[in-house]
PDB file of C-alpha atoms and ligand atoms in Angstrom:
ATOM      1  CA  MET A   1     126.799 -36.622   6.563  1.00 98.00           C
ATOM      2  CA  LYS A   2     125.816 -33.585   4.565  1.00 98.00           C
ATOM      3  CA  ILE A   3     127.852 -30.362   4.723  1.00 98.00           C
ATOM      4  CA  ASP A   4     126.545 -27.113   3.223  1.00 98.00           C
ATOM      5  CA  ILE A   5     129.013 -24.242   3.028  1.00 98.00           C
ATOM      6  CA  LEU A   6     127.786 -20.657   2.554  1.00 98.00           C
ATOM      7  CA  THR A   7     130.213 -18.232   0.933  1.00 97.00           C
ATOM      8  CA  ILE A   8     130.371 -15.362  -1.523  1.00 95.00           C
ATOM      9  CA  PHE A   9     133.563 -16.910  -2.932  1.00 96.00           C
ATOM     10  CA  PRO A  10     132.455 -20.359  -4.139  1.00 97.00           C
ATOM     11  CA  ASN A  11     135.450 -20.621  -6.478  1.00 97.00           C
ATOM     12  CA  MET A  12     137.763 -20.827  -3.479  1.00 96.00           C
ATOM     13  CA  PHE A  13     136.386 -24.328  -2.924  1.00 96.00           C
ATOM     14  CA  THR A  14     136.736 -25.526  -6.515  1.00 92.00           C
ATOM     15  CA  ASN A  15     139.661 -27.872  -6.022  1.00 93.00           C
ATOM     16  CA  ILE A  16     139.902 -28.190  -2.284  1.00 92.00           C
ATOM     17  CA  PHE A  17     137.505 -31.135  -1.854  1.00 93.00           C
ATOM     18  CA  THR A  18     138.257 -32.878  -5.154  1.00 90.00           C
ATOM     19  CA  GLU A  19     141.585 -34.404  -4.142  1.00 88.00           C
ATOM     20  CA  SER A  20     142.644 -37.454  -2.207  1.00 90.00           C
ATOM     21  CA  ILE A  21     140.800 -38.597   0.916  1.00 94.00           C
ATOM     22  CA  ILE A  22     137.956 -36.056   0.892  1.00 95.00           C
ATOM     23  CA  SER A  23     137.266 -36.735  -2.763  1.00 95.00           C
ATOM     24  CA  SER A  24     137.031 -40.489  -2.200  1.00 95.00           C
ATOM     25  CA  ALA A  25     134.819 -39.944   0.872  1.00 97.00           C
ATOM     26  CA  GLN A  26     132.380 -38.114  -1.402  1.00 96.00           C
ATOM     27  CA  LYS A  27     132.590 -40.791  -4.094  1.00 96.00           C
ATOM     28  CA  LYS A  28     131.880 -43.471  -1.486  1.00 97.00           C
ATOM     29  CA  GLY A  29     128.783 -41.493  -0.453  1.00 98.00           C
ATOM     30  CA  ILE A  30     130.027 -40.980   3.108  1.00 98.00           C
ATOM     31  CA  VAL A  31     129.789 -37.208   2.838  1.00 98.00           C
ATOM     32  CA  GLU A  32     128.006 -34.827   0.502  1.00 98.00           C
ATOM     33  CA  ILE A  33     129.502 -31.343   0.290  1.00 98.00           C
ATOM     34  CA  ASN A  34     127.600 -28.473  -1.316  1.00 98.00           C
ATOM     35  CA  ILE A  35     128.948 -24.960  -1.811  1.00 98.00           C
ATOM     36  CA  HIS A  36     126.333 -22.175  -1.848  1.00 98.00           C
ATOM     37  CA  ASP A  37     126.927 -18.671  -3.137  1.00 98.00           C
ATOM     38  CA  PHE A  38     124.645 -16.698  -0.819  1.00 98.00           C
ATOM     39  CA  ARG A  39     124.893 -13.666  -3.104  1.00 98.00           C
ATOM     40  CA  LYS A  40     122.282 -15.486  -5.219  1.00 98.00           C
ATOM     41  CA  PHE A  41     119.845 -15.073  -2.332  1.00 98.00           C
ATOM     42  CA  SER A  42     120.253 -11.298  -2.156  1.00 98.00           C
ATOM     43  CA  ASN A  43     117.016  -9.344  -2.657  1.00 98.00           C
ATOM     44  CA  ASP A  44     119.043  -6.255  -3.534  1.00 98.00           C
ATOM     45  CA  PRO A  45     118.607  -5.144  -7.175  1.00 98.00           C
ATOM     46  CA  HIS A  46     122.395  -5.325  -7.604  1.00 98.00           C
ATOM     47  CA  HIS A  47     122.756  -8.519  -5.549  1.00 97.00           C
ATOM     48  CA  LYS A  48     124.691  -6.651  -2.922  1.00 97.00           C
ATOM     49  CA  VAL A  49     125.563  -8.595   0.217  1.00 97.00           C
ATOM     50  CA  ASP A  50     127.272  -5.898   2.266  1.00 96.00           C
ATOM     51  CA  PHE A  51     126.811  -2.232   3.228  1.00 96.00           C
ATOM     52  CA  PRO A  52     128.714   0.346   5.275  1.00 95.00           C
ATOM     53  CA  PRO A  53     128.288   0.016   9.057  1.00 95.00           C
ATOM     54  CA  PHE A  54     125.603   2.043  10.859  1.00 97.00           C
ATOM     55  CA  GLY A  55     127.337   4.510  13.152  1.00 96.00           C
ATOM     56  CA  GLY A  56     130.168   4.938  10.691  1.00 96.00           C
ATOM     57  CA  GLY A  57     133.600   3.415  10.560  1.00 93.00           C
ATOM     58  CA  ARG A  58     135.688   1.670   7.977  1.00 90.00           C
ATOM     59  CA  GLY A  59     134.827  -1.221   5.725  1.00 91.00           C
ATOM     60  CA  MET A  60     131.710  -3.087   4.769  1.00 94.00           C
ATOM     61  CA  VAL A  61     129.467  -5.315   6.842  1.00 95.00           C
ATOM     62  CA  LEU A  62     127.635  -8.422   5.568  1.00 96.00           C
ATOM     63  CA  THR A  63     123.895  -7.833   5.670  1.00 97.00           C
ATOM     64  CA  PRO A  64     121.602 -10.472   7.227  1.00 98.00           C
ATOM     65  CA  GLN A  65     119.005 -11.049   4.485  1.00 98.00           C
ATOM     66  CA  PRO A  66     120.981 -13.177   1.966  1.00 98.00           C
ATOM     67  CA  ILE A  67     122.547 -15.350   4.684  1.00 98.00           C
ATOM     68  CA  PHE A  68     119.233 -15.805   6.533  1.00 98.00           C
ATOM     69  CA  ASP A  69     117.401 -16.808   3.366  1.00 98.00           C
ATOM     70  CA  CYS A  70     120.163 -19.171   2.287  1.00 98.00           C
ATOM     71  CA  VAL A  71     120.379 -20.870   5.714  1.00 98.00           C
ATOM     72  CA  LEU A  72     116.594 -21.146   6.021  1.00 98.00           C
ATOM     73  CA  SER A  73     116.389 -22.774   2.565  1.00 98.00           C
ATOM     74  CA  LEU A  74     118.791 -25.493   3.750  1.00 98.00           C
ATOM     75  CA  LYS A  75     117.919 -25.928   7.402  1.00 98.00           C
ATOM     76  CA  LYS A  76     116.066 -29.049   8.552  1.00 98.00           C
ATOM     77  CA  GLU A  77     115.268 -30.445  11.983  1.00 97.00           C
ATOM     78  CA  ASP A  78     118.650 -32.176  12.369  1.00 98.00           C
ATOM     79  CA  SER A  79     120.792 -29.338  10.983  1.00 98.00           C
ATOM     80  CA  TYR A  80     123.592 -27.800  13.018  1.00 98.00           C
ATOM     81  CA  VAL A  81     124.663 -24.286  12.032  1.00 98.00           C
ATOM     82  CA  ILE A  82     128.248 -23.110  12.550  1.00 98.00           C
ATOM     83  CA  LEU A  83     129.471 -19.565  12.014  1.00 98.00           C
ATOM     84  CA  LEU A  84     133.197 -19.198  11.282  1.00 98.00           C
ATOM     85  CA  THR A  85     134.472 -16.061  12.957  1.00 96.00           C
ATOM     86  CA  PRO A  86     137.718 -14.990  14.689  1.00 94.00           C
ATOM     87  CA  ASP A  87     135.738 -14.213  17.867  1.00 93.00           C
ATOM     88  CA  GLY A  88     134.219 -17.710  18.061  1.00 96.00           C
ATOM     89  CA  ILE A  89     135.394 -20.324  20.547  1.00 97.00           C
ATOM     90  CA  GLN A  90     138.639 -21.997  19.590  1.00 97.00           C
ATOM     91  CA  TYR A  91     138.247 -25.182  17.556  1.00 98.00           C
ATOM     92  CA  LYS A  92     139.754 -28.355  19.068  1.00 96.00           C
ATOM     93  CA  GLN A  93     140.049 -32.035  18.085  1.00 96.00           C
ATOM     94  CA  LYS A  94     137.425 -32.969  20.694  1.00 95.00           C
ATOM     95  CA  MET A  95     134.907 -30.771  18.818  1.00 97.00           C
ATOM     96  CA  ALA A  96     135.787 -32.501  15.539  1.00 97.00           C
ATOM     97  CA  TYR A  97     134.765 -35.805  17.192  1.00 96.00           C
ATOM     98  CA  ASP A  98     131.525 -34.343  18.518  1.00 98.00           C
ATOM     99  CA  LEU A  99     130.647 -32.687  15.208  1.00 98.00           C
ATOM    100  CA  SER A 100     131.409 -35.874  13.253  1.00 98.00           C
ATOM    101  CA  LYS A 101     128.287 -37.389  14.912  1.00 98.00           C
ATOM    102  CA  LYS A 102     125.972 -34.764  13.343  1.00 98.00           C
ATOM    103  CA  LYS A 103     123.818 -35.548  10.295  1.00 98.00           C
ATOM    104  CA  HIS A 104     123.908 -32.128   8.670  1.00 98.00           C
ATOM    105  CA  LEU A 105     126.296 -29.210   9.116  1.00 99.00           C
ATOM    106  CA  ILE A 106     125.765 -25.731   7.710  1.00 98.00           C
ATOM    107  CA  LEU A 107     128.960 -23.667   7.737  1.00 98.00           C
ATOM    108  CA  ILE A 108     128.684 -19.899   7.276  1.00 98.00           C
ATOM    109  CA  CYS A 109     131.834 -18.082   6.173  1.00 97.00           C
ATOM    110  CA  GLY A 110     132.067 -14.568   7.575  1.00 88.00           C
ATOM    111  CA  HIS A 111     133.896 -12.059   5.421  1.00 76.00           C
ATOM    112  CA  TYR A 112     135.295  -8.570   5.030  1.00 59.00           C
ATOM    113  CA  GLU A 113     135.571  -6.436   8.116  1.00 74.00           C
ATOM    114  CA  GLY A 114     132.604  -8.100   9.664  1.00 90.00           C
ATOM    115  CA  PHE A 115     129.017  -9.176   9.570  1.00 95.00           C
ATOM    116  CA  ASP A 116     125.808  -7.849  11.001  1.00 97.00           C
ATOM    117  CA  GLU A 117     125.461  -8.946  14.618  1.00 96.00           C
ATOM    118  CA  ARG A 118     121.998 -10.400  13.946  1.00 98.00           C
ATOM    119  CA  ILE A 119     123.561 -13.122  11.774  1.00 98.00           C
ATOM    120  CA  ARG A 120     124.881 -14.708  14.979  1.00 97.00           C
ATOM    121  CA  THR A 121     121.318 -15.678  15.960  1.00 98.00           C
ATOM    122  CA  LEU A 122     121.365 -18.279  13.161  1.00 98.00           C
ATOM    123  CA  ALA A 123     124.311 -20.144  14.653  1.00 98.00           C
ATOM    124  CA  ASP A 124     124.287 -23.079  17.060  1.00 98.00           C
ATOM    125  CA  LEU A 125     128.047 -22.604  17.437  1.00 98.00           C
ATOM    126  CA  GLU A 126     130.600 -19.904  16.573  1.00 97.00           C
ATOM    127  CA  LEU A 127     134.087 -21.204  15.828  1.00 97.00           C
ATOM    128  CA  SER A 128     137.536 -19.710  15.331  1.00 97.00           C
ATOM    129  CA  ILE A 129     140.428 -21.911  14.237  1.00 97.00           C
ATOM    130  CA  GLY A 130     143.098 -19.996  16.146  1.00 97.00           C
ATOM    131  CA  ASP A 131     144.414 -16.691  17.384  1.00 96.00           C
ATOM    132  CA  TYR A 132     145.291 -15.091  14.065  1.00 94.00           C
ATOM    133  CA  VAL A 133     143.216 -13.239  11.506  1.00 92.00           C
ATOM    134  CA  LEU A 134     142.303 -14.668   8.107  1.00 94.00           C
ATOM    135  CA  THR A 135     140.843 -12.740   5.189  1.00 92.00           C
ATOM    136  CA  GLY A 136     137.718 -14.836   5.463  1.00 93.00           C
ATOM    137  CA  GLY A 137     135.973 -17.729   7.121  1.00 96.00           C
ATOM    138  CA  GLU A 138     136.470 -19.850   3.962  1.00 97.00           C
ATOM    139  CA  TYR A 139     139.879 -21.119   5.114  1.00 97.00           C
ATOM    140  CA  ALA A 140     138.453 -21.949   8.512  1.00 98.00           C
ATOM    141  CA  ALA A 141     135.493 -23.780   6.927  1.00 98.00           C
ATOM    142  CA  MET A 142     137.923 -25.904   4.904  1.00 98.00           C
ATOM    143  CA  VAL A 143     139.900 -26.778   8.024  1.00 98.00           C
ATOM    144  CA  VAL A 144     136.816 -27.615  10.063  1.00 98.00           C
ATOM    145  CA  ALA A 145     135.212 -29.685   7.272  1.00 98.00           C
ATOM    146  CA  ASP A 146     138.409 -31.637   6.593  1.00 98.00           C
ATOM    147  CA  SER A 147     139.031 -32.463  10.243  1.00 98.00           C
ATOM    148  CA  ILE A 148     135.453 -33.747  10.633  1.00 98.00           C
ATOM    149  CA  ILE A 149     135.223 -35.717   7.384  1.00 98.00           C
ATOM    150  CA  ARG A 150     138.384 -37.709   8.079  1.00 96.00           C
ATOM    151  CA  LEU A 151     136.739 -39.002  11.284  1.00 97.00           C
ATOM    152  CA  LEU A 152     133.608 -40.348   9.555  1.00 97.00           C
ATOM    153  CA  PRO A 153     133.490 -44.150   9.551  1.00 96.00           C
ATOM    154  CA  GLY A 154     135.020 -45.591   6.358  1.00 96.00           C
ATOM    155  CA  VAL A 155     137.051 -42.520   5.376  1.00 96.00           C
ATOM    156  CA  ILE A 156     140.357 -43.616   6.879  1.00 93.00           C
ATOM    157  CA  LYS A 157     141.177 -46.713   8.915  1.00 87.00           C
ATOM    158  CA  GLU A 158     139.969 -46.212  12.459  1.00 80.00           C
ATOM    159  CA  GLU A 159     143.368 -47.225  13.895  1.00 75.00           C
ATOM    160  CA  SER A 160     144.836 -44.279  11.998  1.00 77.00           C
ATOM    161  CA  HIS A 161     142.997 -41.717  14.041  1.00 83.00           C
ATOM    162  CA  LEU A 162     143.033 -43.518  17.371  1.00 78.00           C
ATOM    163  CA  ASN A 163     146.690 -42.549  17.469  1.00 75.00           C
ATOM    164  CA  ASP A 164     146.234 -38.981  16.206  1.00 82.00           C
ATOM    165  CA  SER A 165     148.017 -36.162  17.927  1.00 80.00           C
ATOM    166  CA  PHE A 166     145.746 -34.475  20.513  1.00 86.00           C
ATOM    167  CA  ASN A 167     143.840 -37.655  21.366  1.00 80.00           C
ATOM    168  CA  ASN A 168     144.222 -38.094  25.138  1.00 84.00           C
ATOM    169  CA  ASN A 169     145.901 -34.672  25.048  1.00 90.00           C
ATOM    170  CA  LEU A 170     149.108 -36.252  23.737  1.00 94.00           C
ATOM    171  CA  LEU A 171     151.095 -35.493  20.603  1.00 95.00           C
ATOM    172  CA  ASP A 172     151.879 -38.337  18.227  1.00 94.00           C
ATOM    173  CA  TYR A 173     154.930 -40.570  18.754  1.00 96.00           C
ATOM    174  CA  PRO A 174     157.796 -40.533  16.192  1.00 97.00           C
ATOM    175  CA  GLU A 175     157.466 -42.880  13.206  1.00 97.00           C
ATOM    176  CA  TYR A 176     160.186 -44.481  11.052  1.00 98.00           C
ATOM    177  CA  THR A 177     160.206 -46.471   7.842  1.00 98.00           C
ATOM    178  CA  LYS A 178     162.830 -47.869   5.474  1.00 97.00           C
ATOM    179  CA  PRO A 179     165.803 -47.552   5.307  1.00 98.00           C
ATOM    180  CA  ARG A 180     167.136 -48.619   8.733  1.00 97.00           C
ATOM    181  CA  VAL A 181     170.016 -46.150   8.389  1.00 98.00           C
ATOM    182  CA  TYR A 182     169.755 -42.879   6.492  1.00 98.00           C
ATOM    183  CA  ASN A 183     172.602 -40.321   6.463  1.00 98.00           C
ATOM    184  CA  ASN A 184     173.986 -41.974   9.609  1.00 98.00           C
ATOM    185  CA  MET A 185     170.647 -41.602  11.392  1.00 98.00           C
ATOM    186  CA  GLU A 186     169.456 -44.934  12.766  1.00 98.00           C
ATOM    187  CA  VAL A 187     165.979 -46.243  13.487  1.00 98.00           C
ATOM    188  CA  PRO A 188     165.572 -46.863  17.257  1.00 98.00           C
ATOM    189  CA  GLU A 189     166.473 -50.486  18.003  1.00 98.00           C
ATOM    190  CA  VAL A 190     163.253 -51.247  19.890  1.00 98.00           C
ATOM    191  CA  LEU A 191     161.162 -50.735  16.723  1.00 98.00           C
ATOM    192  CA  LEU A 192     163.061 -53.567  15.042  1.00 97.00           C
ATOM    193  CA  SER A 193     162.730 -55.908  18.049  1.00 97.00           C
ATOM    194  CA  GLY A 194     159.329 -57.375  17.172  1.00 97.00           C
ATOM    195  CA  ASP A 195     158.388 -57.040  20.870  1.00 98.00           C
ATOM    196  CA  HIS A 196     154.977 -55.381  20.667  1.00 98.00           C
ATOM    197  CA  LYS A 197     154.689 -54.665  24.370  1.00 98.00           C
ATOM    198  CA  LYS A 198     158.076 -52.898  24.406  1.00 98.00           C
ATOM    199  CA  ILE A 199     157.177 -50.988  21.255  1.00 98.00           C
ATOM    200  CA  ALA A 200     153.900 -49.787  22.780  1.00 97.00           C
ATOM    201  CA  GLU A 201     155.779 -48.668  25.918  1.00 98.00           C
ATOM    202  CA  TYR A 202     158.414 -46.858  23.870  1.00 98.00           C
ATOM    203  CA  ARG A 203     155.744 -45.053  21.849  1.00 97.00           C
ATOM    204  CA  LEU A 204     153.764 -43.920  24.867  1.00 96.00           C
ATOM    205  CA  ASN A 205     156.957 -42.646  26.529  1.00 97.00           C
ATOM    206  CA  GLU A 206     157.948 -40.764  23.388  1.00 97.00           C
ATOM    207  CA  SER A 207     154.467 -39.242  23.149  1.00 96.00           C
ATOM    208  CA  ILE A 208     154.675 -38.015  26.730  1.00 96.00           C
ATOM    209  CA  LYS A 209     158.243 -36.737  26.274  1.00 97.00           C
ATOM    210  CA  ARG A 210     157.336 -34.879  23.086  1.00 97.00           C
ATOM    211  CA  THR A 211     154.219 -33.371  24.650  1.00 97.00           C
ATOM    212  CA  LYS A 212     156.212 -32.178  27.699  1.00 97.00           C
ATOM    213  CA  GLU A 213     158.774 -30.538  25.437  1.00 98.00           C
ATOM    214  CA  ARG A 214     156.502 -28.994  22.847  1.00 98.00           C
ATOM    215  CA  ARG A 215     153.030 -28.636  24.344  1.00 97.00           C
ATOM    216  CA  PRO A 216     153.179 -28.728  28.147  1.00 96.00           C
ATOM    217  CA  ASP A 217     149.825 -26.881  28.108  1.00 95.00           C
ATOM    218  CA  LEU A 218     148.156 -30.099  26.850  1.00 93.00           C
ATOM    219  CA  LEU A 219     149.355 -32.058  29.905  1.00 92.00           C
ATOM    220  CA  ASP A 220     147.873 -29.454  32.248  1.00 84.00           C
ATOM    221  CA  ARG A 221     144.367 -30.161  30.954  1.00 75.00           C
TER     222      ARG A 221
HETATM  223 CL1  6GU B   1     136.841 -18.548  11.534  1.00 94.09          CL
HETATM  224  N1  6GU B   1     137.744 -16.353  10.384  1.00 94.09           N
HETATM  225  C1  6GU B   1     138.671 -15.407  10.187  1.00 94.09           C
HETATM  226  N2  6GU B   1     138.408 -14.402   9.351  1.00 94.09           N
HETATM  227  N3  6GU B   1     139.847 -15.415  10.782  1.00 94.09           N
HETATM  228  C2  6GU B   1     140.090 -16.425  11.630  1.00 94.09           C
HETATM  229  C3  6GU B   1     139.175 -17.442  11.883  1.00 94.09           C
HETATM  230  C4  6GU B   1     137.982 -17.375  11.243  1.00 94.09           C
HETATM  231  N4  6GU B   1     139.711 -18.296  12.764  1.00 94.09           N
HETATM  232  C5  6GU B   1     140.925 -17.826  13.026  1.00 94.09           C
HETATM  233  N5  6GU B   1     141.157 -16.695  12.352  1.00 94.09           N
END
C-alpha cells in the first residue's frame, strides 16, 4: 500500500512513523508513506495557502489551488482520497478493514478554522476520528494511517488482530501474564487449567461482560 499525506506541517510527522511496528512495515516494503507539504504547490507569490473568508468572519480558510494541484499530481486510477475533518463521518474499526484493502490512499489534513468548501469535491470520503476538536487533521491522519497499516498482511500476526477490541462489536477480554500472584491479585484459575475450550468460553464471557458494562452501545448494533 502507498499512503500520501498532504499537510502544511510536514515536521509533525517526522518521528511518528519511524518507530516500532510502522517503521518495520515500511522497511519490509509493506507500506510506503510519503509526507507532502502542499504549500510547495501554492501559485501565490508568497506561497500562501490560506486567506480570510468571503463574507467576513474570523480566521483563515485554506484555499483550493495548492491542495488541488498536490492531489492531482499524486492521484492515479486506483487512488482513494480521504479528507480529515471534524464534520466527516465518524471513523470506525470496520472502515480500517475496508480501507486496508485499498492500493493507494491520499490523506488531506484540514487546518485552521476551515477550508474552502470546494476542496471537498476532491474527496472520496470525509472522516472525523471522534466528537472533539483537534487543532488540525494531522493527528487524525496519524490515527487513521496507523489503524490501517497494522491490518496489512505481514505487519502483525493475524491472530493478534482477530481478537482486537471492536471486532464483532465486542471489547477485548482481560489478559494476564507472569507472575501468578501480584500484590495479592491472582490470575483467574481457568487460565492456568490448560483446558482450551474452557479458556475460550471464559474469554468470550468476559468480553461480553466487559462490553455490557463499558460499551452497551456496541451490543445494540
Ligand atoms: Cl479529522 N480534524 C480536526 N481538526 N478535529 C477532529 C477531527 C479531524 N476528528 C475529530 N476531531
